[in-house]
Short mmCIF file of C-alpha atoms and ligand atoms in Angstrom, two decimals:
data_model
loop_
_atom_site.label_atom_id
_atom_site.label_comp_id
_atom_site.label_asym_id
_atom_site.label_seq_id
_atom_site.Cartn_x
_atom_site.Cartn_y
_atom_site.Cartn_z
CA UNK A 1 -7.45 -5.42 -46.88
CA UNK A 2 -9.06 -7.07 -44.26
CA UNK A 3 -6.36 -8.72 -41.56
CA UNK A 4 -7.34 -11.97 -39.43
CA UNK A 5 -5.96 -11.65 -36.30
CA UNK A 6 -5.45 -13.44 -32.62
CA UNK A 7 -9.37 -13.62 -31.24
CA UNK A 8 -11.12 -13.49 -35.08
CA UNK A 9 -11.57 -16.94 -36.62
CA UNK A 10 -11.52 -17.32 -40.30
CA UNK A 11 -15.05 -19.67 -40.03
CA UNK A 12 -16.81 -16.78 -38.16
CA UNK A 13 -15.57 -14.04 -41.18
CA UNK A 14 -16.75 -16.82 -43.47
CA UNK A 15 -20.28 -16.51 -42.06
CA UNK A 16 -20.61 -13.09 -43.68
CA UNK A 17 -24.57 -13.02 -44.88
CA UNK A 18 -28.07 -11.39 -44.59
CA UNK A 19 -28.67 -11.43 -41.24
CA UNK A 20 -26.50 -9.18 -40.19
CA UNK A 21 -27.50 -6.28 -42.96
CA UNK A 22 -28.51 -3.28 -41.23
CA UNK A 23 -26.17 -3.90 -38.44
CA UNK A 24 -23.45 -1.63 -39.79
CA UNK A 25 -23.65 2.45 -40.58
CA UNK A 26 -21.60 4.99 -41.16
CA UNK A 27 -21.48 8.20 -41.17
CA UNK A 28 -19.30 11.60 -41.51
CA UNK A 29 -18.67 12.99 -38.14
CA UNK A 30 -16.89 16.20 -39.11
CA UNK A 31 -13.98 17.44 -41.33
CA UNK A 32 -10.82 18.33 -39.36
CA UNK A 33 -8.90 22.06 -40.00
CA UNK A 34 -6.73 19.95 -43.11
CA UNK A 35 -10.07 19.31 -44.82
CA UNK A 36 -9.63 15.67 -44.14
CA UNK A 37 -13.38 13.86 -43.85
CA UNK A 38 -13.69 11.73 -40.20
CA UNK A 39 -16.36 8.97 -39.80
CA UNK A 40 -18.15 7.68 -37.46
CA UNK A 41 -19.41 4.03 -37.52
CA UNK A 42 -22.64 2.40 -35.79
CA UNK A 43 -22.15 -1.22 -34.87
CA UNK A 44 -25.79 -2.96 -34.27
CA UNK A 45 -26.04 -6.20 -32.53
CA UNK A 46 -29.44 -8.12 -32.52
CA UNK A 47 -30.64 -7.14 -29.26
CA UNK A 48 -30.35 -3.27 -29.87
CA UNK A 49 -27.03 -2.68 -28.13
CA UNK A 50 -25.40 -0.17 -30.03
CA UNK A 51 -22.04 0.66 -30.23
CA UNK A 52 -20.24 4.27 -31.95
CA UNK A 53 -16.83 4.46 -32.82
CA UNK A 54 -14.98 7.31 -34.81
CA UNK A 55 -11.74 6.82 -37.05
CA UNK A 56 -10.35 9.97 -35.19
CA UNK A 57 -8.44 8.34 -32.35
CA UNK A 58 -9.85 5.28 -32.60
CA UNK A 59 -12.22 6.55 -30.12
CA UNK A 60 -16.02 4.73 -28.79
CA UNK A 61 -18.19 7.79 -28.65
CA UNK A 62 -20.81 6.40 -27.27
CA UNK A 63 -22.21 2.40 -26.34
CA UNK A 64 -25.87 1.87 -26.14
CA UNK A 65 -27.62 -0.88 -23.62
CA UNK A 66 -30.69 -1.81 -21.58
CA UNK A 67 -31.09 -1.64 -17.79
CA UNK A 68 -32.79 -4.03 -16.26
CA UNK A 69 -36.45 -2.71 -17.36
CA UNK A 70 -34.67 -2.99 -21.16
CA UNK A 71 -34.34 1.03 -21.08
CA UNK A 72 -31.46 1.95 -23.32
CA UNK A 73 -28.76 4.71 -21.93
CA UNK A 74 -25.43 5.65 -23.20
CA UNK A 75 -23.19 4.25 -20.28
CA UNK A 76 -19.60 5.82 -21.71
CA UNK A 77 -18.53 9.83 -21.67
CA UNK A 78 -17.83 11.53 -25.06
CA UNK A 79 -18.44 14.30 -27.10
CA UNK A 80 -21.05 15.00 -29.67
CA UNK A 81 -19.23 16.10 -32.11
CA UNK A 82 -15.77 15.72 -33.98
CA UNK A 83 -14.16 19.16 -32.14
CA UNK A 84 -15.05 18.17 -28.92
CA UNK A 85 -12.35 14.70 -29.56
CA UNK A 86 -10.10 17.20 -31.18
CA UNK A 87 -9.60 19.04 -27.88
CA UNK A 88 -9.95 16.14 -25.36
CA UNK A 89 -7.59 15.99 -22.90
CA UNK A 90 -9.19 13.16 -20.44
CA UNK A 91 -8.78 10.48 -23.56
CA UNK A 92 -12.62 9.94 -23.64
CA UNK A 93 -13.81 6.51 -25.59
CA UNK A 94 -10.30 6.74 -26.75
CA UNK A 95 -7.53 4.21 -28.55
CA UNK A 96 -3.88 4.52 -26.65
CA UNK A 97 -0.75 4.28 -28.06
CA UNK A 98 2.23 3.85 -28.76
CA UNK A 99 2.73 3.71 -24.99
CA UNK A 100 -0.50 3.71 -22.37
CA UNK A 101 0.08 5.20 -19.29
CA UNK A 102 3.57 6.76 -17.83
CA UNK A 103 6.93 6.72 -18.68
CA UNK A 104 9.35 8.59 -16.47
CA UNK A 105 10.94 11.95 -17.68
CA UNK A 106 9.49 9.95 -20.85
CA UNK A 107 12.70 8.17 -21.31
CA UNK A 108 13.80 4.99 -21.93
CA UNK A 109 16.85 3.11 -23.48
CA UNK A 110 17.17 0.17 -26.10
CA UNK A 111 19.93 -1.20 -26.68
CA UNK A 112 22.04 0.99 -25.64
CA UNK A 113 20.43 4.16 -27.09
CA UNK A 114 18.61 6.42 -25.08
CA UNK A 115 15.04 8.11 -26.38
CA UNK A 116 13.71 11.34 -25.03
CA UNK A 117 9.75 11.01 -25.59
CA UNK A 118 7.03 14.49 -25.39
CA UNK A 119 7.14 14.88 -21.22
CA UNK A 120 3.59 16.03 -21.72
CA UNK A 121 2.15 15.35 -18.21
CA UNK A 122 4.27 17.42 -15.44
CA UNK A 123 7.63 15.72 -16.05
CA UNK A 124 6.24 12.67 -17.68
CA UNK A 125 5.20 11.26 -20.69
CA UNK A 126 1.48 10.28 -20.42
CA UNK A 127 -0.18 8.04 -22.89
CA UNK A 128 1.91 8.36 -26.51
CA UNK A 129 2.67 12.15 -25.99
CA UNK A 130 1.00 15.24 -27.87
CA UNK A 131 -0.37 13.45 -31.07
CA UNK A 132 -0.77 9.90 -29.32
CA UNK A 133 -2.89 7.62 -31.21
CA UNK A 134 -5.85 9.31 -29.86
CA UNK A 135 -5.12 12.43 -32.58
CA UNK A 136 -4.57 10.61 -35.59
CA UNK A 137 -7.17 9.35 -38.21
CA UNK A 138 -7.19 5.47 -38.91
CA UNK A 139 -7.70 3.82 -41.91
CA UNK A 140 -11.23 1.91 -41.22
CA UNK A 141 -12.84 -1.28 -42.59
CA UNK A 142 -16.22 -2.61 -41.49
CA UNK A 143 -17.76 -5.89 -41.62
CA UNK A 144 -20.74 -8.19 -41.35
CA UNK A 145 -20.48 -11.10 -39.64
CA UNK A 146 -22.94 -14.04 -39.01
CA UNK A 147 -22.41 -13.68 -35.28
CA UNK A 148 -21.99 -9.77 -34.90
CA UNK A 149 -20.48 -6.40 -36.69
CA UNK A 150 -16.50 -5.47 -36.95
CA UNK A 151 -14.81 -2.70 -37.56
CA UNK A 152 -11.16 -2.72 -38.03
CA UNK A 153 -8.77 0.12 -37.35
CA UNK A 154 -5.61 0.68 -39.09
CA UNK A 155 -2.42 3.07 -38.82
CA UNK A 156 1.21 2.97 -39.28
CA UNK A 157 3.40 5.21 -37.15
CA UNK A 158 6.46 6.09 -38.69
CA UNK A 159 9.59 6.09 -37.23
CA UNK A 160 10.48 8.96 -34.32
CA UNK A 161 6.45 9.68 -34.18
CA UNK A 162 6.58 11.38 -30.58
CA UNK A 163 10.17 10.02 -30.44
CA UNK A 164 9.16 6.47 -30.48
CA UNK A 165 11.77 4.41 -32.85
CA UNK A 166 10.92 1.94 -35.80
CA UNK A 167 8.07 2.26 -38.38
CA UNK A 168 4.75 0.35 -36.57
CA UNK A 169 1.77 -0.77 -38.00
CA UNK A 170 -1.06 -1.12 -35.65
CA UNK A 171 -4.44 -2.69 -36.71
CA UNK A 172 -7.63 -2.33 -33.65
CA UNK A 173 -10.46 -4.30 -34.63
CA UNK A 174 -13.74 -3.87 -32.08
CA UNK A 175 -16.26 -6.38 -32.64
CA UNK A 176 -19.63 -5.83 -31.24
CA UNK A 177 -21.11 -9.76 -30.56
CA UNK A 178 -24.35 -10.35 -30.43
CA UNK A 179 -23.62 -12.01 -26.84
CA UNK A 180 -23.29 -8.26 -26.32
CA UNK A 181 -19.44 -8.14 -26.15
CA UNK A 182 -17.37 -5.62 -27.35
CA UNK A 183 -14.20 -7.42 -28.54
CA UNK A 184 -11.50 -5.26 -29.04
CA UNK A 185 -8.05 -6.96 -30.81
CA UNK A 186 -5.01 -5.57 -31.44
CA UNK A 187 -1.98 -5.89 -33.44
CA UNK A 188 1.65 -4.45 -33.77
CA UNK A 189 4.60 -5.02 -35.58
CA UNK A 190 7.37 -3.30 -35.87
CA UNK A 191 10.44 -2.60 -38.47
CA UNK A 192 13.03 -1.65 -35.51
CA UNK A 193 13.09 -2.79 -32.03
CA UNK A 194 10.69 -0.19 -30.07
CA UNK A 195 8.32 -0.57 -26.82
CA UNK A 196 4.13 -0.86 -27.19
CA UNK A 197 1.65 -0.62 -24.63
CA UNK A 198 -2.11 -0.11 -26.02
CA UNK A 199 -4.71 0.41 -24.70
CA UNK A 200 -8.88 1.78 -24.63
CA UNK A 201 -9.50 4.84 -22.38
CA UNK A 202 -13.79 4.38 -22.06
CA UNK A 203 -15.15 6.13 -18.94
CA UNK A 204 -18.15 4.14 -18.19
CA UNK A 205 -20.67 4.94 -15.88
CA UNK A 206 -23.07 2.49 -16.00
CA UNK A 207 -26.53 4.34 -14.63
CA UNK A 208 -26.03 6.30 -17.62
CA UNK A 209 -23.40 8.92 -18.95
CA UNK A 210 -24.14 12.26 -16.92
CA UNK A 211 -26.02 10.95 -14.24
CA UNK A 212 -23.76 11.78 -11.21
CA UNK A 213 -20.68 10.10 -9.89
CA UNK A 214 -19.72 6.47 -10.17
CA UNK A 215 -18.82 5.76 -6.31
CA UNK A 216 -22.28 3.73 -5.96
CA UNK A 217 -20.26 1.48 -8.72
CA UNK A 218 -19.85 -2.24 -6.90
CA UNK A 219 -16.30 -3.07 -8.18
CA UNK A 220 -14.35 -7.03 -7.68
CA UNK A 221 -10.78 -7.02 -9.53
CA UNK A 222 -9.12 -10.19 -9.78
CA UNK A 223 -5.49 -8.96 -8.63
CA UNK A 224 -3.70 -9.65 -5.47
CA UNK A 225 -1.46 -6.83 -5.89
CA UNK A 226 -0.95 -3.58 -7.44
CA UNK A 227 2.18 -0.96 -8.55
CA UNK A 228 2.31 1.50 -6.31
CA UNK A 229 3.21 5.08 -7.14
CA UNK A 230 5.47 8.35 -6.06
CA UNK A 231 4.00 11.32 -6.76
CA UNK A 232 3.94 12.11 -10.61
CA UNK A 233 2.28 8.39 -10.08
CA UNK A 234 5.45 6.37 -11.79
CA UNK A 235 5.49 3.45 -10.04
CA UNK A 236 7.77 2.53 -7.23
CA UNK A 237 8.69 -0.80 -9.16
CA UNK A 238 7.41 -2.58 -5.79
CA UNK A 239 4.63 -4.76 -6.38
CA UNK A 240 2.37 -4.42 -3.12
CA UNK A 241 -0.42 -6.76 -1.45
CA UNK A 242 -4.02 -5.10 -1.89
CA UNK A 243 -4.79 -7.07 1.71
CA UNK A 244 -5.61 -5.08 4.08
CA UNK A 245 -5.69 -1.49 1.85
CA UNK A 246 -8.38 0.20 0.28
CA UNK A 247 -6.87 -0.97 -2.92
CA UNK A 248 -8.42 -4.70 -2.12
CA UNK A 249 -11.40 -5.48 -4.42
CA UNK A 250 -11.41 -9.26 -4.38
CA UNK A 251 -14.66 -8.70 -3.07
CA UNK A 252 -17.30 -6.45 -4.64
CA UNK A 253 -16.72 -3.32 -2.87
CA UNK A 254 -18.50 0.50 -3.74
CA UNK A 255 -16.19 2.21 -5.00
CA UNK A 256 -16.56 5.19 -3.11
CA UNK A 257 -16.28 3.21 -0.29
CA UNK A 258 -13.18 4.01 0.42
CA UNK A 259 -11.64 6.31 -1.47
CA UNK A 260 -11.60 9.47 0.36
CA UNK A 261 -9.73 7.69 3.03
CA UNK A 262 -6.09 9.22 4.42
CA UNK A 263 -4.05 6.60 2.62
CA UNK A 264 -1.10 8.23 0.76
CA UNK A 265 -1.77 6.17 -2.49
CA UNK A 266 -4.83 7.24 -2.60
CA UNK A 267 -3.63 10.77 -1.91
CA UNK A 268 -0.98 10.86 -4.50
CA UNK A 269 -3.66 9.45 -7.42
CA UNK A 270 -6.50 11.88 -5.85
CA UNK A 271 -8.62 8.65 -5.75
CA UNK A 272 -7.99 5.53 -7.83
CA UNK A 273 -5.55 5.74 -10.82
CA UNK A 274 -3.71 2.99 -10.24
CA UNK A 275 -2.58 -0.41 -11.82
CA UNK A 276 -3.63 -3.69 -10.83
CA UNK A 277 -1.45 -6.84 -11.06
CA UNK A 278 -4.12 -9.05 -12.83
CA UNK A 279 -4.23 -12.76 -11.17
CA UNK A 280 -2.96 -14.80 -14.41
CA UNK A 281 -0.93 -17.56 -15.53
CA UNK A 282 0.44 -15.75 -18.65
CA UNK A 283 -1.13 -13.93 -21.68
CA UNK A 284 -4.40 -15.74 -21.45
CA UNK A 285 -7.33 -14.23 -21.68
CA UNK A 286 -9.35 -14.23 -17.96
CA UNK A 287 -11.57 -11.90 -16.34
CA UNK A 288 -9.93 -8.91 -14.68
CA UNK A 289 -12.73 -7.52 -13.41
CA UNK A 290 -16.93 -7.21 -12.73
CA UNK A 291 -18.60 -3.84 -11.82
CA UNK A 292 -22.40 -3.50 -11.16
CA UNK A 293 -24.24 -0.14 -10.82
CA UNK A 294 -27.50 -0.89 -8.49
CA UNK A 295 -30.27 1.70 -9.53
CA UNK A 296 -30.22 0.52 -13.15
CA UNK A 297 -28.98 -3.64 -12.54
CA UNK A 298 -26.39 -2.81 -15.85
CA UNK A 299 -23.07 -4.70 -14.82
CA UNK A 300 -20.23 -5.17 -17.24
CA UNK A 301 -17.25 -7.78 -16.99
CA UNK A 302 -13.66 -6.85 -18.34
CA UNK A 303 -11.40 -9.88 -19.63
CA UNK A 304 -7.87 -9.34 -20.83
CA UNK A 305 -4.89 -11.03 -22.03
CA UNK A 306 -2.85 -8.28 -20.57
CA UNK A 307 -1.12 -8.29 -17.19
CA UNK A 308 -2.31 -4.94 -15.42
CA UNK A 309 -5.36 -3.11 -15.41
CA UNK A 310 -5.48 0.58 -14.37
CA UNK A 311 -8.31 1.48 -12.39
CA UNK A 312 -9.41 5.74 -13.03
CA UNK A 313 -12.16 6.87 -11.10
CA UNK A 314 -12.07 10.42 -12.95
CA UNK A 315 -10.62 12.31 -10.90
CA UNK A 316 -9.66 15.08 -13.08
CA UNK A 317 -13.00 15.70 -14.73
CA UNK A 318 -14.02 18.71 -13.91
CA UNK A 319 -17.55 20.27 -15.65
CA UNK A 320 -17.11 18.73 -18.96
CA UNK A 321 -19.23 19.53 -21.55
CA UNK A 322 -20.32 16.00 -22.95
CA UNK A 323 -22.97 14.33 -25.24
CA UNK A 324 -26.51 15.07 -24.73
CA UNK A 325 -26.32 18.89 -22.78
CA UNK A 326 -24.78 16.24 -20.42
CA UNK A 327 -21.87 17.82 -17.59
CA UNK A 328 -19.69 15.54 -16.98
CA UNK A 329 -18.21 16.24 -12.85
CA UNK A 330 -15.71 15.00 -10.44
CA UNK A 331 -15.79 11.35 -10.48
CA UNK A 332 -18.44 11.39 -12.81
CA UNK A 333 -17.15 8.12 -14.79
CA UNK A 334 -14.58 5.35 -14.45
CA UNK A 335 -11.77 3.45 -16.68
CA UNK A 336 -10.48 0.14 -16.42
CA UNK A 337 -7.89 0.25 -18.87
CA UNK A 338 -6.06 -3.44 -19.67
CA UNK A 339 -2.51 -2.70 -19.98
CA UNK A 340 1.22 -3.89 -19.55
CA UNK A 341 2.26 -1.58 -16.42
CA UNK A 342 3.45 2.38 -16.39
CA UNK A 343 6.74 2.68 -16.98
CA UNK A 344 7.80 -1.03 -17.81
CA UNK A 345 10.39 0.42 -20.26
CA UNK A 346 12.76 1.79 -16.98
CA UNK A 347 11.62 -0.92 -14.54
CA UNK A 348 13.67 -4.38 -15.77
CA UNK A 349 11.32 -6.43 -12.94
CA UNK A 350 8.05 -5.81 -15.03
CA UNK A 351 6.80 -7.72 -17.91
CA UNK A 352 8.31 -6.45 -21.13
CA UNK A 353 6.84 -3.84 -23.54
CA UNK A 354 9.63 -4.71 -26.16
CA UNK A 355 8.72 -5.62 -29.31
CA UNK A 356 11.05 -6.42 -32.33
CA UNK A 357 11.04 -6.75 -35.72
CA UNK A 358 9.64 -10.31 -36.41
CA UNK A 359 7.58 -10.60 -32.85
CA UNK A 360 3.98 -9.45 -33.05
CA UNK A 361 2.52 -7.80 -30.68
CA UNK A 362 -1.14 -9.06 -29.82
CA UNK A 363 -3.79 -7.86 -27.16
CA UNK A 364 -7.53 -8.77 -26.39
CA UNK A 365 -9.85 -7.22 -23.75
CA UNK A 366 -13.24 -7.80 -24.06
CA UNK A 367 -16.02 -5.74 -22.22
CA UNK A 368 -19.71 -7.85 -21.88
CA UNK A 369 -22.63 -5.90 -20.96
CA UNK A 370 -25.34 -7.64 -18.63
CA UNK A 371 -27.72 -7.04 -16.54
CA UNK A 372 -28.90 -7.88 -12.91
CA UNK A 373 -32.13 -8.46 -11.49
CA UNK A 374 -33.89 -9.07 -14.66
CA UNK A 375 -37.83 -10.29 -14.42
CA UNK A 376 -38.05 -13.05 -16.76
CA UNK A 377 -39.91 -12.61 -19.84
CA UNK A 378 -43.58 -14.46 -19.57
C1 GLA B 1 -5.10 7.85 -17.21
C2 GLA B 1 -4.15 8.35 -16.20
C3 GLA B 1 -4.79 9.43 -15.39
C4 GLA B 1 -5.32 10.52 -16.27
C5 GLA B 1 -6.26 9.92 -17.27
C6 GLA B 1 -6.74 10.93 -18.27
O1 GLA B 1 -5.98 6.94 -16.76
O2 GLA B 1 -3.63 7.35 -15.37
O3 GLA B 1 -3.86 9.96 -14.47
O4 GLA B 1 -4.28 11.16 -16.92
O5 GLA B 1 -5.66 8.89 -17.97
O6 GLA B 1 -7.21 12.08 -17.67
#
């Protein structure tokens, strides 16, 4: 059962063939306490980047690729084994659902009915509730294709799952290109009118997972504006100018640059955790943001079909034990998590997280790995 979606063309499935062999593993990564057998998949591309993802939450537990000398680190925080996703509460490598980010008192109303979600951050409900998406095992098909690997991610969550209504089926596919892309596509429809808002929860840190904060990090964002937040960081509904803030990255800025400064947003999110209002026409995709790390010339570019992008600069990690003997501290990583925006379901001036029965929901983000600085091969 292999489903084509938005962002997968039939001719590049169709190209299926040798090359590729080799590109693709898989492995068990643990049992959980039901007995039930988790994977975890290796996606290849043919320049060594390397890409693991586990059918327990959907999570990427780990993404492989060269600095600029070609010396391979793991630039995303995760766990080395299957218990360590089990109890992960910072949503490391992980897939988000039904609804990323905050909803207020974790209520909302359709229709006329009102639903009462898990309010399992303070008084909110924080990214699908207790068992999100990030706790359940998916249903997992790989692939060779003749320009990269795939492996597709299914799950249907049935109706009143964390208090969400209407049966939903879900289907992530993350292709890893060889143009070094990791291409992640999603899918939703639903049997009764309900709300989705998906999205991936990686905290990268480009000089390599463990090795200190991320503030060095030089950040652009393509957005204008951004949502700020009270303080259980629901948004105001007011969509404000970055100009003149320390929320303005149209230029590439550190971002430690300014974040310990005496601004109240930045007080309230204790450093960034905020959403930007992505510069776009509509739901195509564009490029929401670039980061480069110095020491090691890695840089990555995020592109999105999705409206908002919220920026975490981790600042709730606190000593995490991590992959590797690795700690993982203070600021230690950072997420850029495409997204429609917190709380859309109560604020009637956002862009809609709807969807009904008949209406397919559809997301891509894509996250390319470069380098900078380079010498050119003789
Ligand atoms: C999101 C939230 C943060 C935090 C992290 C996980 O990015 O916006 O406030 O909850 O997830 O720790």
């Amino acid at each position: 059962m292999l489903i084509l979606c938005a962002g997968l063309s039939a001719p590049l499935l169709a190209g299926t063939n040798q090359r590729s062999k080799g590109r693709l593993s898989k492995r068990e990564f643990g049992k959980l306490a039901d007995g039930t057998t988790v994977d975890i998949y290796t996606l290849r591309n043919r320049n060594g980047v390397q890409v693991e993802i586990t059918n327990y939450g959907g999570a990427v537990v780990s993404i492989k690729t060269p600095d600029r000398r070609g010396q391979m680190a793991d630039i995303v925080l995760g766990y080395s084994d299957l218990s360590g996703y089990v109890a992960d509460t910072s949503y490391f490598g992980a897939l988000i659902g039904r609804y990323a980010n905050r909803i207020a008192q974790g209520k909302f109303t359709l229709n006329g009915v009102e639903y009462q979600l898990a309010q399992n951050n303070g008084v909110n409900h924080l990214h699908g509730g207790v068992r999100g998406f990030n706790k359940v095992v998916w249903y997992a098909i790989e692939l060779n294709l003749r320009d990269g690997v795939l492996l597709q991610l299914a799950y249907v969550s049935k109706d009143k799952e964390e208090g969400y209504p209407g049966n939903l089926s879900v289907i992530a596919t993350y292709m890893l290109t060889d143009a070094n892309d990791l291409r992640i596509v999603y899918t939703a429809t639903t049997e009764k009118e309900t709300v989705v808002n998906l999205t991936h929860h990686s905290y990268f840190n480009l000089a390599g997972a463990g090795a200190g904060d991320v503030l060095n990090h030089q950040l652009k964002i393509n957005a204008n504006g951004f949502t700020p937040v009270d303080e259980t960081l629901i948004p105001t509904g007011e969509l404000k100018t970055v100009k003149g803030t320390p929320f303005d990255f149209s230029r590439a800025t550190a971002i430690g640059s300014r974040i310990n400064k005496a601004d109240e947003q930045l007080i309230r999110g204790k450093g960034y955790d905020h959403n930007f209002v992505l510069n776009k026409k509509g739901h195509e995709l564009s490029l929401a943001a670039s980061v480069y790390e110095p020491s090691s010339g890695r840089a990555m570019e995020m592109w999105t079909t999705e409206p908002g992008m919220q920026l975490y600069t981790g600042n709730f990690l606190d000593k995490v034990h991590g992959k590797a003997g690795k700690i993982y501290n203070y600021r230690g990583g950072f997420c850029l998590e495409a997204q429609h925006f917190p709380d859309s379901p109560n604020k009637p001036s956002f862009p809609s997280t709807v969807l009904k029965p008949g209406q397919r929901y559809t997301q891509t983000t894509v996250y390319k790995f470069m380098v900078r600085g380079a010498k050119a091969k003789p």
